Every structure is written in C-alpha cells, then in structure tokens.
PDB file of C-alpha atoms in Angstrom:
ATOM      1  CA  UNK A   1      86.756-114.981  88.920  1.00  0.00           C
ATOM      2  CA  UNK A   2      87.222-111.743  90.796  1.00  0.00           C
ATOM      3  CA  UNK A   3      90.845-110.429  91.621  1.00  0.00           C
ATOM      4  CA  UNK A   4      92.728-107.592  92.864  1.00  0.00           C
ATOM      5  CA  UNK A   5      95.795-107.440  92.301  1.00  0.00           C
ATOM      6  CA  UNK A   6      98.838-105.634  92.709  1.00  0.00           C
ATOM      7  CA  UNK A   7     102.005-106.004  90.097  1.00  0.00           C
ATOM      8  CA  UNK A   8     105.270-106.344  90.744  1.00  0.00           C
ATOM      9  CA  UNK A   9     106.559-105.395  87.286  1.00  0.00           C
ATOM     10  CA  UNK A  10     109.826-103.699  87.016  1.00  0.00           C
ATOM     11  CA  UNK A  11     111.356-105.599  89.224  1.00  0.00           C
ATOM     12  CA  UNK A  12     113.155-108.101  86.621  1.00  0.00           C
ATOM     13  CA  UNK A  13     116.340-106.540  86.335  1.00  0.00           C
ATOM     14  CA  UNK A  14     116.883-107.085  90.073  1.00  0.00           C
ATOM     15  CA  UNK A  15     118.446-110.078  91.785  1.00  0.00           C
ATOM     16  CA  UNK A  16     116.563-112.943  92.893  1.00  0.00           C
ATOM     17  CA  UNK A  17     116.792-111.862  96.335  1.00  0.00           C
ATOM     18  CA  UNK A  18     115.602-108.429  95.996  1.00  0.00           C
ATOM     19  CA  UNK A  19     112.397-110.070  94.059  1.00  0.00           C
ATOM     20  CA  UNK A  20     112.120-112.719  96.770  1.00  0.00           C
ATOM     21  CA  UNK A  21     111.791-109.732  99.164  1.00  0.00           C
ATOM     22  CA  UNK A  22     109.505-107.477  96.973  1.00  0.00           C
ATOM     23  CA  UNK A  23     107.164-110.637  96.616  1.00  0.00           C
ATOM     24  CA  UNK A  24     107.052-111.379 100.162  1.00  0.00           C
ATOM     25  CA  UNK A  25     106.285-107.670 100.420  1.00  0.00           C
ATOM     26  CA  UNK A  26     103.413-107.925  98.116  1.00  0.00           C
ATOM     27  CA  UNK A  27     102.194-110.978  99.716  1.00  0.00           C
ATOM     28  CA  UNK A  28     102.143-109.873 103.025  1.00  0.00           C
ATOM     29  CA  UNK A  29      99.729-106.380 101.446  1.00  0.00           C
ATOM     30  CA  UNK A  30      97.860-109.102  99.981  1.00  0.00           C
ATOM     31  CA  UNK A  31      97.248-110.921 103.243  1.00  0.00           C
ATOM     32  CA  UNK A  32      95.651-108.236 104.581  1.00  0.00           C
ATOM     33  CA  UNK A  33      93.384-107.231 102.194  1.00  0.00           C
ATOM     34  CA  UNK A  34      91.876-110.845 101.964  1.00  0.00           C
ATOM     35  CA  UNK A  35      91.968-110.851 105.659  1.00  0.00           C
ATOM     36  CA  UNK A  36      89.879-108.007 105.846  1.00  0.00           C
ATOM     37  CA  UNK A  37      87.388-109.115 103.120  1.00  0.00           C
ATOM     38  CA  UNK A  38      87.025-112.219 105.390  1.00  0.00           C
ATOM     39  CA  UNK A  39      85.691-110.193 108.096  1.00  0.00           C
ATOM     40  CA  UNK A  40      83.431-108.520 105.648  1.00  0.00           C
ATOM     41  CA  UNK A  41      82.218-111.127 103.572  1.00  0.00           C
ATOM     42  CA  UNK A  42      78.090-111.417 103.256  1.00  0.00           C
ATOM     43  CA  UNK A  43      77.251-115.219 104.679  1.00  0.00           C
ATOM     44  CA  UNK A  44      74.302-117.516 103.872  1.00  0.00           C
ATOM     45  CA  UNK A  45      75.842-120.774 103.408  1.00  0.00           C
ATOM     46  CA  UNK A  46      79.087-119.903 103.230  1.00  0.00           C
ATOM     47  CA  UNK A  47      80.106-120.044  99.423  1.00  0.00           C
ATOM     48  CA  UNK A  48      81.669-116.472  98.821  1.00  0.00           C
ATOM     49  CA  UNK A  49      83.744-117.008 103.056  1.00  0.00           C
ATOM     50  CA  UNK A  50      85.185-120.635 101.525  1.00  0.00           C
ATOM     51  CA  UNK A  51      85.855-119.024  97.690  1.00  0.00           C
ATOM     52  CA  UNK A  52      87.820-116.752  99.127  1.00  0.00           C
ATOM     53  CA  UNK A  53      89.131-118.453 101.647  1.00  0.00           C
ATOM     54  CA  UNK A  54      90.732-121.264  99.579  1.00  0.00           C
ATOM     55  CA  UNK A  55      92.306-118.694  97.304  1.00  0.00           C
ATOM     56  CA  UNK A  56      94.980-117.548  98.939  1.00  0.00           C
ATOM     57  CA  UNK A  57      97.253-114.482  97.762  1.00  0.00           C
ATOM     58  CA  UNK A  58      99.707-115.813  95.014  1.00  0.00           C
ATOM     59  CA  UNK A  59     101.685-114.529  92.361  1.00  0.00           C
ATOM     60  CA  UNK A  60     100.181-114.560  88.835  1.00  0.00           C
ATOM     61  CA  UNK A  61     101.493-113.293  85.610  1.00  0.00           C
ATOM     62  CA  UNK A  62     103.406-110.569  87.069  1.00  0.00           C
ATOM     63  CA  UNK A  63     100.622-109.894  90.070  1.00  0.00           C
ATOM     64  CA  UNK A  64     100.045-110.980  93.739  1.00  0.00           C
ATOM     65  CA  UNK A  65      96.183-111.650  93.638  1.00  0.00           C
ATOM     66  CA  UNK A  66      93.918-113.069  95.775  1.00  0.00           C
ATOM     67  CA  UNK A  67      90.029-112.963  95.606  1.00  0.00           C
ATOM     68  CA  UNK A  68      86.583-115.322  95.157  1.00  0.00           C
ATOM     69  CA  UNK A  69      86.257-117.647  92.299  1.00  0.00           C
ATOM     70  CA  UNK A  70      83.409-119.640  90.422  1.00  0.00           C
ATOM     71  CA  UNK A  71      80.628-118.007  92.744  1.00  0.00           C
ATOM     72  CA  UNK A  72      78.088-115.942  90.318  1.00  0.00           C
ATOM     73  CA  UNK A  73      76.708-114.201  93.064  1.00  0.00           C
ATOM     74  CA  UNK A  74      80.434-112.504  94.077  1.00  0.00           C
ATOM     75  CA  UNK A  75      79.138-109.153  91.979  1.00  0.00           C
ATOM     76  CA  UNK A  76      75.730-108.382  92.709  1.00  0.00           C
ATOM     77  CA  UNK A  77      76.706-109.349  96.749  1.00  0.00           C
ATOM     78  CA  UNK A  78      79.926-106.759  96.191  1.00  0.00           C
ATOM     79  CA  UNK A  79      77.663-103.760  94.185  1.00  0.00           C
ATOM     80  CA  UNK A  80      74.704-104.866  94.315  1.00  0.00           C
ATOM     81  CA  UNK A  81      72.095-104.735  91.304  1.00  0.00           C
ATOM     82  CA  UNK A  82      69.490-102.573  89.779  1.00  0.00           C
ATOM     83  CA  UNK A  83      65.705-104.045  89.916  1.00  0.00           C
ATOM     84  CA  UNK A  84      64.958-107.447  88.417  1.00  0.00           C
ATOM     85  CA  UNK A  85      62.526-110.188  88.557  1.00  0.00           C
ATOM     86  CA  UNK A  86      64.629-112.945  90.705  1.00  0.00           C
ATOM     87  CA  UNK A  87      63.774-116.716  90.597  1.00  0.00           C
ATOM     88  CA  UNK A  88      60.981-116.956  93.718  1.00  0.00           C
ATOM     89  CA  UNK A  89      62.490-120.749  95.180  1.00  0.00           C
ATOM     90  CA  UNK A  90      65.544-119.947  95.931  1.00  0.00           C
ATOM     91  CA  UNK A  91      64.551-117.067  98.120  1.00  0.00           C
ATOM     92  CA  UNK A  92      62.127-119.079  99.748  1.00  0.00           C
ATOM     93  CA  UNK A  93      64.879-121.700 100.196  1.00  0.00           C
ATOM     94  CA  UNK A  94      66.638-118.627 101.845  1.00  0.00           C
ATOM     95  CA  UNK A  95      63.952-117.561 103.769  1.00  0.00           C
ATOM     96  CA  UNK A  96      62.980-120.668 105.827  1.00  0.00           C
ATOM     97  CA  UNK A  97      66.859-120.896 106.773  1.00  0.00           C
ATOM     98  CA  UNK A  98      66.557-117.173 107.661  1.00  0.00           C
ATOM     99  CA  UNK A  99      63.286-116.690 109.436  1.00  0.00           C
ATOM    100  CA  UNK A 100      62.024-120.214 109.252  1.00  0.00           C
ATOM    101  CA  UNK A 101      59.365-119.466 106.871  1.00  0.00           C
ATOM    102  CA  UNK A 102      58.419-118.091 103.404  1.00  0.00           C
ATOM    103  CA  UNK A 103      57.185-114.938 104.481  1.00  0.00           C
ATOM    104  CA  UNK A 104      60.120-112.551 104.108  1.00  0.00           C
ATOM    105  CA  UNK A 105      61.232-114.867 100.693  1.00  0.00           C
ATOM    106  CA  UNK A 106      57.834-114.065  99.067  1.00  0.00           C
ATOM    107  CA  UNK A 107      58.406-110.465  99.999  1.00  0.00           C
ATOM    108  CA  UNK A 108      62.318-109.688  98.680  1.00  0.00           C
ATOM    109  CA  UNK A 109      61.081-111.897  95.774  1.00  0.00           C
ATOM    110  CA  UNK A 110      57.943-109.801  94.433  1.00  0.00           C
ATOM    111  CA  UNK A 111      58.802-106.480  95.979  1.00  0.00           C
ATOM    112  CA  UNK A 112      62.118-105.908  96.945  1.00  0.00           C
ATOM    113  CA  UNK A 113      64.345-107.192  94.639  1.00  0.00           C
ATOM    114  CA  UNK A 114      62.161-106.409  91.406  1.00  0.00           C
ATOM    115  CA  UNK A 115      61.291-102.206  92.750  1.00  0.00           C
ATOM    116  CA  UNK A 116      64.676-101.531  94.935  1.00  0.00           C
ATOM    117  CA  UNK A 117      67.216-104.374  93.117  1.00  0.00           C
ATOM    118  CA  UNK A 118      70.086-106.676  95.284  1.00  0.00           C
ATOM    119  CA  UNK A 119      71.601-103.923  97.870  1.00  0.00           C
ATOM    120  CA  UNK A 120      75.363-103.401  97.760  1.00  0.00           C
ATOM    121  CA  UNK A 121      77.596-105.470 100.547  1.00  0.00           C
ATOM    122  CA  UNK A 122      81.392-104.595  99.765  1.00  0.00           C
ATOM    123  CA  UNK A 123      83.977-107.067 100.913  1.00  0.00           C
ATOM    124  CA  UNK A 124      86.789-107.065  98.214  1.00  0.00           C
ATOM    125  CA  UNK A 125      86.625-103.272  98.244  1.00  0.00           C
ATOM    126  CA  UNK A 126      87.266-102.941 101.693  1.00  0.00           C
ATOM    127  CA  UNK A 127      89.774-105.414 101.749  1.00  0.00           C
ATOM    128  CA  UNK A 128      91.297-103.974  98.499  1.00  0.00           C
ATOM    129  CA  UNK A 129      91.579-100.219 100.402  1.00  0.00           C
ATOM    130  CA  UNK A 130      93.433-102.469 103.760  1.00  0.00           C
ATOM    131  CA  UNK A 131      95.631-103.544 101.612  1.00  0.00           C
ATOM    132  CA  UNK A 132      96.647-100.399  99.611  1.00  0.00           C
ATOM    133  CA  UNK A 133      96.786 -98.402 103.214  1.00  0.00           C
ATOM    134  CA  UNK A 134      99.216-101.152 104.544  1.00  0.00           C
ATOM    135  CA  UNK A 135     101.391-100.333 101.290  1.00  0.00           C
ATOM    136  CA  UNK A 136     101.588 -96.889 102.178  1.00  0.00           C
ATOM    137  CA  UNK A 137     102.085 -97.963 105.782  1.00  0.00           C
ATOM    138  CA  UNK A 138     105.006-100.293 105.452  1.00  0.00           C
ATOM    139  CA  UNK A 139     108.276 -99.898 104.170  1.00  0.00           C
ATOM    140  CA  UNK A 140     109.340-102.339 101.270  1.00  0.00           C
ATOM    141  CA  UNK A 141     112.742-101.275 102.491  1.00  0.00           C
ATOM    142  CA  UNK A 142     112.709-103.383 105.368  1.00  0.00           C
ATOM    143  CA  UNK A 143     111.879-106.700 103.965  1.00  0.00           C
ATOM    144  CA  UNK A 144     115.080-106.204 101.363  1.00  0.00           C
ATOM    145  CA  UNK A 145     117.183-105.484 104.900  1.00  0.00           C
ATOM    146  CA  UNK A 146     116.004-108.404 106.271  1.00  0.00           C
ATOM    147  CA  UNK A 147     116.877-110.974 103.015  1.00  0.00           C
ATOM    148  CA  UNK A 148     119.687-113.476 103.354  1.00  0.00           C
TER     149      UNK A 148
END
C-alpha cells in the first residue's frame, strides 16, 4: 500500500469538538491531494484511477491518509525504474490495446525498458504537494469557529 499522510497528533488533550474540527480540517487537505492525483493518475485499464479512487481519505492510527493499494505497479508508474528485462506478453497485451498491434510492445520490451528503464509519471507527489499548499492556504482556525 502507498500512503501519505498527515498526523493529527497532539491534539488529544483537546475536546472532542476541537478534534472533530481539526479532523475535518485534515480531511478536507486530504481531499485535495487525492483529487489532484486523480487528475494525474497514468491510465491503461484503469487499476491505479479505481485503487485510489476507492480509498478515500480516512483517519488511521493518528493520520488522515489516503492513497493506492494492492497495485504492484503504483511505484515504478510514480518514479519510475532503472533498466530491466520486463516480461515481453504483457507489453504486447498493452500494445495491441494501444496501437492495435505488437509493434511498439516488441519495441519498449527489448529496447526501451531494458537500456532507458520504466519513465517516471508522478501522481501521489503532485497530489501530496496540493494538499500541503492547501494547508498553508487555509486556516484551521475557521473550521474550530464554525463547530457546534
């Protein structure tokens, strides 16, 4: 699984109200930054846009996180890799949904993949940097004004 996160520690000795709020708060960052990672999100079939999509920003031991789950690819899509020798099928499975044959497959499978490696596509880190500049952006102030 890959997270980001934000904690919300320090906030115990506050009442249930004021952490109410300063969740919300946290949420609301957290929205964002999944929003944007949405937009930015590499799509083939769809995996990594539904993984993230289904895991929506909740509070976890102490954190609001959101981010993809169970997909092995989430990594090298995100930084990319150095040079390896991929499995050849599923790029030619790839290819004829791409270009509608295995030219371009045969290619990214025996040249660039093994010389150049997977290149980097950021989505989390985009959405991660939204959701730090909406922090900075947005008063936590306001949402403890606005609690019951």
């Amino acid at each position: 699984m890959i997270e980001t996160s934000v904690s919300h520690e320090g906030i115990d000795d506050y009442g249930p109200k004021v952490k109410r709020a300063v969740l919300k708060y946290l949420k609301d960052a957290a929205q964002v930054g999944q929003n944007v990672a949405l937009e930015e999100v590499p799509e083939d079939r769809g995996t990594l846009r539904k993984s993230l999509a289904q895991f929506v920003p909740q509070e976890r031991d102490g954190s609001v996180v959101w981010g993809v789950g169970g997909q092995p690819q989430a990594l090298p899509m995100e930084y990319g890799t150095d040079p390896y020798q991929p499995p050849v099928e599923p790029l030619l499975e790839w290819s004829k949904r791409v270009t509608g044959d295995e030219g371009l497959g045969w290619y990214v499978a025996t040249v660039k993949i093994p010389e150049e490696g997977n290149d980097e596509q950021p989505y989390l880190r985009p959405g991660a940097e939204a959701q730090r500049e909406w922090l900075l952006n947005h008063d936590i102030s306001e949402y403890i004004q606005d609690i019951d």
